Amino acid sequence: MLVKNLYNYYSTKQQKGDVIVYDYLIVGAGLFGSTFAHEAHKRDKKCLVIDKRDHIAGNVYTEEIEGIQVHKYGAHIFHTNSKKIWDYINQFAEFNRYTNSPVANYRGEIYNLPFNMNTFNKLWGVSTPQQAKEKIEEQKKTITGSTITNLEEQAISIVGTDIYEKLIKGYTEKQWGRPANELPAFIIKRLPVRFTYDNNYFNDRYQGIPIGGYTKIIEKMLNGIDVQLNTDYFDHKEKLDRLADKVVYTGMIDQYFQYCYGRLEYRSLHFDTKILDDTDNFQGNAVVNYTDDITPFTRIIEHKHFEFGTQEHTVITEEYPKEWTVDDEPYYPINNSKNTEMYKQYKELADIEENVIFGGRLATYKYYDMHQVIGAALATIDKEFS
Ligand code: FAD
Ligand code: UDP
């Protein structure tokens, strides 16, 4: 049920002596909050889900524009190695057979991603894995230290200097707004490196796009649960807290504690979405990354290719990274050493905060993908109901 104006609803009920008491107030109608709400509701718990946005689904929100499912907050490809998580999400949608194979555009030169034999062949003319490995071995000699301490060293040690310069440095420094040698190495380890001719961006066993979009998944998860949108928790915290026994909080952890240890840093994005009527196929692929340091956006998404669309027109989104400020959405935690240390302090406070569960990408300050968020929400449920 969508509660349009909770306070009116609440006071009318109160006047009738019929006080609503929720077991859980869930702050955030994203994937973590919705998975938690769904599972708690199944266990006969009464939940109220609120979100400050005017829609459910958080960053996985999709909206149909001109017959095309548009990923409003950037490309979302579901992938997981876990049969349990795959079966879980498949309760709520049927998935298509989309396999993510982005291409990189470096000043007009096109390369396959992730880094694989197609990339090595185009870049160096090599045709065997042995030749590619020799080339990388030769180039990684520029790394002199014995331990890898940052993204730049990590990248060069796995793919060499040519790929680092053309396909990683420019993209990474635009995306994160920081020099690659000041970023954590784990970020680049998200990308596979393969000595086979295989352009699949993920190594996971299961992958696809939900037919009909992600918003429908979240609608199904929240079926039968009270939801109030356009409601910022911090604008009504005292009143809202009184409505429920426990809070599940999925917003920014530093905001929850009123920035008492300082502000954690986040990267934000600006999405520029355009409907193109003069072409049915703008770039021939769902995702094209612009890896130079001059193009101001990092990638262009052509949404119809996620679902093999045959419409006469197309919808594209350019993705412009920017530093987060209070008026932006905090899309990515920046897990460098300074922020990691600050997060640890907030985590200590979170661990002793009574009757509040912290979960999801923002409240745990983790660079989580969707399958990890579902896994974390299900683990929280297990703990809560064990
Ligand atoms: P969110 O979706 O951020 O939900 C949190 C919700 O809380 C939001 O709706 C927010 O409005 C609400 N909220 C916050 N503060 C308050 C408050 N004070 N009061 C009320 N409401 C509040 N994952 C993949 O697996 N594959 C991909 O291809 C992929 N691509 C991505 C691309 C981009 C550009 C981004 C940013 C992320 C991508 N992800 C991808 C990651 C995926 O989006 C996240 O793992 C997932 O959406 C996180 O869910 P969540 O519930 O933790 O957070
Ligand atoms: N990356 C890169 N070049 C690319 C694609 C990715 O250097 O063409 C690096 C960049 O640092 C990026 C990271 O790899 O932040 C992780 O990429 P991924 O595609 O997983 O990013 P996301 O989809 O989460 O934004």
Short mmCIF file of C-alpha atoms and ligand atoms in Angstrom, two decimals:
data_model
loop_
_atom_site.label_atom_id
_atom_site.label_comp_id
_atom_site.label_asym_id
_atom_site.label_seq_id
_atom_site.Cartn_x
_atom_site.Cartn_y
_atom_site.Cartn_z
CA MET A 1 0.00 0.00 0.00
CA LEU A 2 1.29 3.45 -0.88
CA VAL A 3 0.68 5.74 2.10
CA LYS A 4 0.28 9.17 0.52
CA ASN A 5 0.40 11.28 3.67
CA LEU A 6 1.51 9.24 6.60
CA TYR A 7 0.97 11.88 9.28
CA ASN A 8 -2.67 12.50 8.33
CA TYR A 9 -3.20 8.77 8.07
CA TYR A 10 -1.55 8.22 11.43
CA SER A 11 -3.52 10.93 13.26
CA THR A 12 -6.87 9.78 11.79
CA LYS A 13 -6.14 6.27 12.96
CA GLN A 14 -5.06 7.58 16.35
CA GLN A 15 -8.28 9.54 16.75
CA LYS A 16 -10.08 6.29 16.20
CA GLY A 17 -7.89 4.74 18.89
CA ASP A 18 -6.32 2.53 16.25
CA VAL A 19 -2.58 3.22 16.61
CA ILE A 20 -0.26 1.83 13.94
CA VAL A 21 2.81 0.18 15.26
CA TYR A 22 5.37 -1.08 12.83
CA ASP A 23 7.99 -3.66 13.65
CA TYR A 24 10.41 -2.02 11.21
CA LEU A 25 10.80 1.43 9.77
CA ILE A 26 12.93 0.94 6.66
CA VAL A 27 14.75 4.02 5.45
CA GLY A 28 15.40 3.60 1.72
CA ALA A 29 13.32 1.77 -0.90
CA GLY A 30 16.42 0.56 -2.75
CA LEU A 31 17.45 -3.06 -3.17
CA PHE A 32 18.66 -3.53 0.42
CA GLY A 33 15.62 -1.94 2.06
CA SER A 34 13.17 -3.70 -0.26
CA THR A 35 14.76 -7.14 0.17
CA PHE A 36 14.73 -6.70 3.93
CA ALA A 37 11.11 -5.46 3.89
CA HIS A 38 9.98 -8.35 1.69
CA GLU A 39 11.56 -10.97 3.93
CA ALA A 40 10.36 -9.36 7.17
CA HIS A 41 6.82 -9.04 5.74
CA LYS A 42 6.92 -12.75 4.83
CA ARG A 43 7.66 -13.40 8.50
CA ASP A 44 4.49 -11.47 9.46
CA LYS A 45 6.36 -8.35 10.53
CA LYS A 46 4.77 -5.01 9.83
CA CYS A 47 7.04 -2.73 7.84
CA LEU A 48 6.94 0.88 6.74
CA VAL A 49 9.35 1.76 3.92
CA ILE A 50 10.18 5.42 3.32
CA ASP A 51 12.30 7.08 0.65
CA LYS A 52 13.25 10.68 0.05
CA ARG A 53 12.98 10.19 -3.70
CA ASP A 54 9.66 10.25 -5.56
CA HIS A 55 10.01 6.63 -6.65
CA ILE A 56 10.91 3.22 -5.25
CA ALA A 57 13.92 1.08 -6.32
CA GLY A 58 16.79 3.45 -5.42
CA ASN A 59 19.57 3.28 -7.98
CA VAL A 60 18.22 0.25 -9.79
CA TYR A 61 15.17 2.29 -10.87
CA THR A 62 14.16 1.81 -14.51
CA GLU A 63 11.49 3.76 -16.37
CA GLU A 64 9.90 3.03 -19.73
CA ILE A 65 10.58 5.80 -22.25
CA GLU A 66 9.26 5.34 -25.80
CA GLY A 67 8.91 1.60 -25.22
CA ILE A 68 12.49 1.21 -23.96
CA GLN A 69 13.43 0.37 -20.36
CA VAL A 70 15.76 3.23 -19.38
CA HIS A 71 18.20 2.64 -16.52
CA LYS A 72 17.78 6.05 -14.89
CA TYR A 73 20.85 5.76 -12.64
CA GLY A 74 23.29 4.14 -15.04
CA ALA A 75 23.65 0.71 -16.63
CA HIS A 76 22.59 -2.10 -14.30
CA ILE A 77 23.52 -5.62 -15.33
CA PHE A 78 22.67 -8.33 -12.86
CA HIS A 79 25.43 -10.90 -12.39
CA THR A 80 26.26 -13.42 -9.69
CA ASN A 81 28.09 -16.66 -9.08
CA SER A 82 25.65 -17.70 -6.41
CA LYS A 83 22.81 -20.00 -7.40
CA LYS A 84 21.02 -18.98 -4.22
CA ILE A 85 21.03 -15.27 -5.17
CA TRP A 86 20.16 -16.03 -8.80
CA ASP A 87 17.17 -18.16 -7.76
CA TYR A 88 16.17 -15.47 -5.29
CA ILE A 89 16.03 -12.64 -7.83
CA ASN A 90 14.38 -14.89 -10.42
CA GLN A 91 11.31 -15.16 -8.15
CA PHE A 92 10.55 -11.57 -9.06
CA ALA A 93 11.37 -11.45 -12.79
CA GLU A 94 12.38 -13.41 -15.81
CA PHE A 95 15.85 -12.47 -17.04
CA ASN A 96 16.97 -12.20 -20.66
CA ARG A 97 20.25 -13.61 -22.00
CA TYR A 98 22.10 -10.26 -22.18
CA THR A 99 25.87 -10.60 -21.67
CA ASN A 100 27.74 -7.41 -20.93
CA SER A 101 30.52 -6.78 -23.48
CA PRO A 102 31.33 -3.07 -23.35
CA VAL A 103 33.73 -1.55 -25.84
CA ALA A 104 36.25 1.19 -25.15
CA ASN A 105 36.58 4.19 -27.42
CA TYR A 106 40.04 5.76 -27.06
CA ARG A 107 40.22 8.79 -29.35
CA GLY A 108 38.24 6.96 -32.02
CA GLU A 109 40.12 3.63 -31.65
CA ILE A 110 37.78 0.84 -30.55
CA TYR A 111 38.93 -1.92 -28.16
CA ASN A 112 37.10 -4.84 -26.61
CA LEU A 113 36.63 -5.03 -22.86
CA PRO A 114 37.36 -6.56 -20.47
CA PHE A 115 41.08 -6.93 -21.27
CA ASN A 116 41.31 -10.11 -23.32
CA MET A 117 42.92 -11.58 -26.45
CA ASN A 118 40.76 -9.34 -28.70
CA THR A 119 42.11 -6.27 -26.87
CA PHE A 120 45.72 -7.51 -26.99
CA ASN A 121 45.43 -8.40 -30.68
CA LYS A 122 44.06 -4.98 -31.65
CA LEU A 123 46.64 -3.15 -29.55
CA TRP A 124 49.81 -5.15 -30.23
CA GLY A 125 48.98 -7.43 -33.18
CA VAL A 126 49.70 -10.50 -31.03
CA SER A 127 47.64 -13.59 -31.69
CA THR A 128 48.59 -16.11 -29.01
CA PRO A 129 48.24 -15.97 -25.21
CA GLN A 130 52.00 -16.56 -24.89
CA GLN A 131 52.80 -13.49 -27.00
CA ALA A 132 50.35 -11.36 -25.00
CA LYS A 133 51.86 -12.53 -21.69
CA GLU A 134 55.38 -11.73 -22.90
CA LYS A 135 54.30 -8.23 -23.86
CA ILE A 136 52.74 -7.63 -20.45
CA GLU A 137 55.77 -9.11 -18.62
CA GLU A 138 58.04 -6.72 -20.50
CA GLN A 139 55.86 -3.69 -19.73
CA LYS A 140 55.28 -4.43 -16.08
CA LYS A 141 59.02 -4.09 -15.42
CA THR A 142 58.34 -0.38 -14.84
CA ILE A 143 56.88 -1.38 -11.46
CA THR A 144 59.87 -1.42 -9.16
CA GLY A 145 58.44 -1.84 -5.62
CA SER A 146 57.80 -5.30 -4.23
CA THR A 147 54.23 -4.61 -3.09
CA ILE A 148 51.28 -3.14 -4.96
CA THR A 149 49.95 -0.12 -3.10
CA ASN A 150 47.56 1.60 -5.52
CA LEU A 151 45.38 1.27 -8.63
CA GLU A 152 48.07 2.45 -11.05
CA GLU A 153 50.59 -0.18 -9.90
CA GLN A 154 47.90 -2.85 -9.83
CA ALA A 155 46.79 -2.04 -13.38
CA ILE A 156 50.30 -1.97 -14.85
CA SER A 157 51.21 -5.20 -13.09
CA ILE A 158 48.30 -7.05 -14.67
CA VAL A 159 48.00 -5.54 -18.16
CA GLY A 160 51.12 -3.43 -18.75
CA THR A 161 51.66 0.25 -19.53
CA ASP A 162 49.99 0.49 -22.98
CA ILE A 163 46.60 -0.66 -21.75
CA TYR A 164 47.00 1.38 -18.59
CA GLU A 165 47.66 4.55 -20.59
CA LYS A 166 44.93 4.02 -23.22
CA LEU A 167 42.14 2.21 -21.44
CA ILE A 168 42.53 2.77 -17.70
CA LYS A 169 44.25 6.00 -16.64
CA GLY A 170 41.94 8.51 -18.36
CA TYR A 171 38.72 6.69 -17.49
CA THR A 172 39.76 6.08 -13.88
CA GLU A 173 40.88 9.63 -13.20
CA LYS A 174 37.66 11.05 -14.69
CA GLN A 175 35.52 8.57 -12.79
CA TRP A 176 37.15 9.11 -9.41
CA GLY A 177 38.48 12.69 -9.75
CA ARG A 178 41.79 11.60 -8.22
CA PRO A 179 45.16 10.41 -9.56
CA ALA A 180 45.16 6.65 -10.16
CA ASN A 181 48.15 6.28 -7.85
CA GLU A 182 46.05 7.60 -4.97
CA LEU A 183 43.21 5.12 -5.49
CA PRO A 184 42.86 1.66 -3.94
CA ALA A 185 44.05 -1.27 -6.05
CA PHE A 186 40.87 -3.32 -5.50
CA ILE A 187 38.83 -1.06 -7.84
CA ILE A 188 40.62 -2.31 -10.95
CA LYS A 189 40.44 -5.92 -9.79
CA ARG A 190 36.70 -5.74 -10.54
CA LEU A 191 37.63 -6.20 -14.22
CA PRO A 192 38.67 -9.64 -15.46
CA VAL A 193 41.88 -10.07 -17.49
CA ARG A 194 41.70 -13.09 -19.81
CA PHE A 195 44.03 -14.79 -22.21
CA THR A 196 41.10 -16.07 -24.26
CA TYR A 197 39.04 -14.38 -26.98
CA ASP A 198 36.12 -13.76 -24.62
CA ASN A 199 34.48 -10.32 -24.30
CA ASN A 200 32.19 -11.19 -21.37
CA TYR A 201 32.74 -8.40 -18.80
CA PHE A 202 31.92 -10.71 -15.89
CA ASN A 203 33.28 -14.08 -14.80
CA ASP A 204 30.05 -14.96 -13.02
CA ARG A 205 27.98 -17.99 -13.89
CA TYR A 206 24.65 -16.12 -14.04
CA GLN A 207 23.95 -12.83 -15.81
CA GLY A 208 21.08 -10.95 -17.47
CA ILE A 209 18.65 -8.06 -17.52
CA PRO A 210 15.17 -8.44 -16.01
CA ILE A 211 12.48 -8.40 -18.68
CA GLY A 212 10.22 -5.42 -17.92
CA GLY A 213 12.88 -3.60 -15.87
CA TYR A 214 14.14 -3.50 -12.29
CA THR A 215 11.36 -1.29 -10.91
CA LYS A 216 8.89 -4.17 -11.38
CA ILE A 217 11.13 -6.38 -9.20
CA ILE A 218 11.03 -3.85 -6.39
CA GLU A 219 7.25 -3.37 -6.82
CA LYS A 220 6.81 -7.10 -6.34
CA MET A 221 9.13 -7.13 -3.34
CA LEU A 222 7.13 -4.33 -1.70
CA ASN A 223 3.72 -5.76 -2.52
CA GLY A 224 1.47 -5.49 0.58
CA ILE A 225 3.95 -3.26 2.44
CA ASP A 226 3.31 0.39 3.41
CA VAL A 227 5.52 2.76 1.42
CA GLN A 228 5.84 6.51 1.76
CA LEU A 229 7.85 8.44 -0.84
CA ASN A 230 9.16 12.04 -0.84
CA THR A 231 10.03 11.61 2.83
CA ASP A 232 13.48 12.42 4.14
CA TYR A 233 14.10 10.49 7.34
CA PHE A 234 16.04 13.35 8.91
CA ASP A 235 13.18 15.83 8.39
CA HIS A 236 10.87 13.73 10.59
CA LYS A 237 13.25 11.47 12.51
CA GLU A 238 11.65 11.70 15.94
CA LYS A 239 8.11 11.11 14.69
CA LEU A 240 9.15 8.30 12.39
CA ASP A 241 11.25 6.55 15.03
CA ARG A 242 8.21 6.46 17.31
CA LEU A 243 6.26 4.51 14.69
CA ALA A 244 8.43 1.41 14.79
CA ASP A 245 10.32 -0.87 17.14
CA LYS A 246 13.41 -0.96 14.95
CA VAL A 247 14.92 1.05 12.12
CA VAL A 248 16.68 -0.37 9.06
CA TYR A 249 18.79 2.48 7.72
CA THR A 250 20.23 2.41 4.18
CA GLY A 251 21.27 6.06 3.75
CA MET A 252 24.72 7.63 4.25
CA ILE A 253 26.27 6.48 7.52
CA ASP A 254 28.09 9.78 8.16
CA GLN A 255 24.82 11.70 7.78
CA TYR A 256 23.13 9.42 10.32
CA PHE A 257 25.74 10.38 12.90
CA GLN A 258 25.58 14.06 11.92
CA TYR A 259 29.07 13.98 10.42
CA CYS A 260 30.56 13.85 13.93
CA TYR A 261 33.88 12.44 12.66
CA GLY A 262 33.81 14.51 9.46
CA ARG A 263 32.38 13.91 6.01
CA LEU A 264 33.02 10.72 4.09
CA GLU A 265 33.68 11.38 0.41
CA TYR A 266 31.48 10.06 -2.40
CA ARG A 267 31.54 10.30 -6.18
CA SER A 268 28.41 11.48 -7.87
CA LEU A 269 27.22 11.42 -11.48
CA HIS A 270 25.19 13.58 -13.79
CA PHE A 271 23.12 11.61 -16.33
CA ASP A 272 22.21 13.27 -19.62
CA THR A 273 19.49 11.19 -21.28
CA LYS A 274 18.40 11.88 -24.87
CA ILE A 275 15.73 10.38 -27.10
CA LEU A 276 17.10 10.11 -30.64
CA ASP A 277 14.43 10.05 -33.35
CA ASP A 278 16.82 10.14 -36.30
CA THR A 279 18.44 6.75 -35.71
CA ASP A 280 17.44 3.33 -34.42
CA ASN A 281 21.02 2.37 -33.52
CA PHE A 282 23.36 5.05 -32.22
CA GLN A 283 26.45 3.09 -31.15
CA GLY A 284 25.84 -0.60 -31.86
CA ASN A 285 26.36 -1.66 -28.25
CA ALA A 286 24.70 -1.11 -24.87
CA VAL A 287 27.83 0.34 -23.24
CA VAL A 288 30.67 2.33 -24.82
CA ASN A 289 33.38 3.64 -22.46
CA TYR A 290 35.31 6.80 -23.41
CA THR A 291 38.71 6.11 -21.91
CA ASP A 292 40.62 9.26 -22.92
CA ASP A 293 41.07 12.15 -20.49
CA ILE A 294 39.44 14.80 -22.73
CA THR A 295 35.90 13.53 -23.34
CA PRO A 296 34.01 14.81 -20.28
CA PHE A 297 31.77 11.76 -19.87
CA THR A 298 32.98 8.25 -19.00
CA ARG A 299 30.43 6.22 -20.92
CA ILE A 300 27.36 6.27 -23.14
CA ILE A 301 24.61 3.77 -22.51
CA GLU A 302 22.22 2.85 -25.35
CA HIS A 303 19.41 1.29 -23.38
CA LYS A 304 17.58 -0.68 -26.09
CA HIS A 305 20.59 -2.98 -26.57
CA PHE A 306 20.14 -4.35 -23.03
CA GLU A 307 16.94 -5.95 -24.26
CA PHE A 308 17.67 -6.46 -27.98
CA GLY A 309 15.14 -3.72 -28.78
CA THR A 310 13.86 -3.23 -32.32
CA GLN A 311 12.20 0.19 -31.91
CA GLU A 312 12.55 2.77 -34.70
CA HIS A 313 14.24 5.21 -32.34
CA THR A 314 16.72 4.93 -29.48
CA VAL A 315 17.49 6.40 -26.04
CA ILE A 316 21.03 7.13 -24.89
CA THR A 317 22.52 8.38 -21.62
CA GLU A 318 25.88 10.10 -21.20
CA GLU A 319 27.40 9.63 -17.75
CA TYR A 320 29.37 12.57 -16.32
CA PRO A 321 31.25 11.94 -13.06
CA LYS A 322 31.49 14.66 -10.43
CA GLU A 323 32.52 15.13 -6.82
CA TRP A 324 29.59 14.68 -4.46
CA THR A 325 28.12 17.75 -2.74
CA VAL A 326 25.02 17.90 -0.51
CA ASP A 327 22.70 18.48 -3.47
CA ASP A 328 23.85 15.35 -5.34
CA GLU A 329 23.18 11.63 -5.04
CA PRO A 330 26.15 9.82 -3.45
CA TYR A 331 26.61 7.00 -5.96
CA TYR A 332 30.06 5.64 -5.14
CA PRO A 333 31.95 5.42 -1.82
CA ILE A 334 35.59 6.43 -2.25
CA ASN A 335 37.34 3.68 -0.32
CA ASN A 336 40.78 5.25 0.02
CA SER A 337 42.72 5.03 3.29
CA LYS A 338 41.46 8.34 4.70
CA ASN A 339 37.80 7.45 4.18
CA THR A 340 38.31 3.85 5.30
CA GLU A 341 39.71 5.06 8.62
CA MET A 342 36.81 7.50 9.07
CA TYR A 343 34.27 4.81 8.16
CA LYS A 344 35.72 2.52 10.84
CA GLN A 345 34.90 5.16 13.46
CA TYR A 346 31.33 5.46 12.21
CA LYS A 347 31.03 1.67 12.14
CA GLU A 348 31.94 1.55 15.82
CA LEU A 349 29.07 3.93 16.55
CA ALA A 350 26.73 1.91 14.32
CA ASP A 351 27.62 -1.29 16.19
CA ILE A 352 26.41 0.17 19.47
CA GLU A 353 23.40 2.09 18.15
CA GLU A 354 20.37 0.41 19.69
CA ASN A 355 17.52 -0.85 17.52
CA VAL A 356 19.05 0.34 14.27
CA ILE A 357 20.33 -1.96 11.52
CA PHE A 358 22.69 -0.37 8.99
CA GLY A 359 22.69 -1.92 5.51
CA GLY A 360 23.33 -1.39 1.81
CA ARG A 361 25.90 0.52 -0.21
CA LEU A 362 25.71 3.83 1.66
CA ALA A 363 25.25 2.72 5.26
CA THR A 364 28.15 0.25 5.05
CA TYR A 365 30.23 2.47 2.71
CA LYS A 366 30.94 -0.44 0.37
CA TYR A 367 31.30 -0.59 -3.42
CA TYR A 368 28.60 -3.28 -3.58
CA ASP A 369 27.00 -4.70 -6.70
CA MET A 370 23.35 -5.75 -6.67
CA HIS A 371 23.97 -9.43 -5.91
CA GLN A 372 26.12 -8.44 -2.92
CA VAL A 373 23.40 -6.14 -1.61
CA ILE A 374 20.83 -8.93 -1.81
CA GLY A 375 23.30 -11.31 -0.14
CA ALA A 376 23.92 -8.81 2.66
CA ALA A 377 20.18 -8.19 3.15
CA LEU A 378 19.46 -11.92 3.34
CA ALA A 379 22.31 -12.41 5.84
CA THR A 380 20.86 -9.57 7.94
CA ILE A 381 17.47 -11.25 7.84
CA ASP A 382 19.01 -14.58 8.94
CA LYS A 383 20.69 -12.86 11.86
CA GLU A 384 17.57 -10.93 12.81
CA PHE A 385 15.28 -13.95 12.77
CA SER A 386 17.64 -16.69 14.00
P1 FAD B 1 20.36 2.61 -3.00
O1 FAD B 1 19.85 2.06 -4.28
O2 FAD B 1 21.20 3.83 -3.03
O3 FAD B 1 19.11 2.83 -2.05
C1 FAD B 1 19.17 3.66 -0.90
C2 FAD B 1 17.87 4.44 -0.87
O4 FAD B 1 17.83 5.16 0.35
C3 FAD B 1 17.78 5.48 -2.00
O5 FAD B 1 16.59 5.28 -2.73
C4 FAD B 1 17.78 6.82 -1.26
O6 FAD B 1 16.96 7.79 -1.88
C5 FAD B 1 17.24 6.42 0.11
N1 FAD B 1 17.66 7.33 1.17
C6 FAD B 1 18.93 7.70 1.47
N2 FAD B 1 18.91 8.57 2.51
C7 FAD B 1 17.62 8.73 2.85
C8 FAD B 1 16.96 9.54 3.84
N3 FAD B 1 17.64 10.34 4.66
N4 FAD B 1 15.61 9.46 3.92
C9 FAD B 1 14.90 8.68 3.07
N5 FAD B 1 15.47 7.92 2.12
C10 FAD B 1 16.81 7.94 2.01
N6 FAD B 1 25.35 -3.23 -9.57
C11 FAD B 1 25.36 -4.35 -10.32
O7 FAD B 1 25.20 -5.46 -9.79
N7 FAD B 1 25.51 -4.29 -11.69
C12 FAD B 1 25.67 -3.12 -12.34
O8 FAD B 1 25.80 -3.10 -13.57
C13 FAD B 1 25.68 -1.92 -11.57
N8 FAD B 1 25.85 -0.72 -12.17
C14 FAD B 1 25.84 0.42 -11.43
C15 FAD B 1 25.99 1.63 -12.08
C16 FAD B 1 25.96 2.82 -11.36
C17 FAD B 1 26.12 4.12 -12.07
C18 FAD B 1 25.79 2.78 -9.94
C19 FAD B 1 25.76 4.05 -9.14
C20 FAD B 1 25.65 1.57 -9.28
C21 FAD B 1 25.66 0.37 -10.02
N9 FAD B 1 25.50 -0.86 -9.40
C22 FAD B 1 25.51 -2.01 -10.15
C23 FAD B 1 25.34 -0.97 -7.94
C24 FAD B 1 23.87 -0.99 -7.47
O9 FAD B 1 23.22 0.19 -7.90
C25 FAD B 1 23.86 -1.06 -5.95
O10 FAD B 1 24.54 -2.19 -5.48
C26 FAD B 1 22.44 -1.13 -5.35
O11 FAD B 1 21.50 -0.37 -6.05
C27 FAD B 1 22.54 -0.63 -3.91
O12 FAD B 1 21.28 -0.77 -3.26
P2 FAD B 1 21.07 -0.04 -1.87
O13 FAD B 1 19.68 -0.37 -1.43
O14 FAD B 1 22.18 -0.33 -0.95
O15 FAD B 1 21.23 1.52 -2.19
N1 UDP B 2 37.84 1.01 -15.63
C1 UDP B 2 38.75 1.54 -16.52
N2 UDP B 2 38.44 1.54 -17.86
C2 UDP B 2 37.27 1.05 -18.33
C3 UDP B 2 36.35 0.52 -17.41
C4 UDP B 2 36.66 0.52 -16.06
O1 UDP B 2 39.81 2.00 -16.13
O2 UDP B 2 37.04 1.09 -19.55
C5 UDP B 2 38.21 1.03 -14.20
C6 UDP B 2 37.74 2.33 -13.51
O3 UDP B 2 38.66 2.66 -12.49
C7 UDP B 2 36.41 1.90 -12.91
C8 UDP B 2 36.73 0.49 -12.47
O4 UDP B 2 37.58 -0.03 -13.51
O5 UDP B 2 36.01 2.74 -11.86
C9 UDP B 2 35.56 -0.42 -12.25
O6 UDP B 2 34.82 -0.49 -13.45
P1 UDP B 2 33.31 -0.96 -13.47
O7 UDP B 2 32.88 -1.10 -14.88
O8 UDP B 2 33.16 -2.13 -12.59
O9 UDP B 2 32.60 0.32 -12.81
P2 UDP B 2 31.09 0.66 -12.42
O10 UDP B 2 30.20 0.01 -13.45
O11 UDP B 2 30.90 0.14 -11.03
O12 UDP B 2 31.06 2.15 -12.48
#
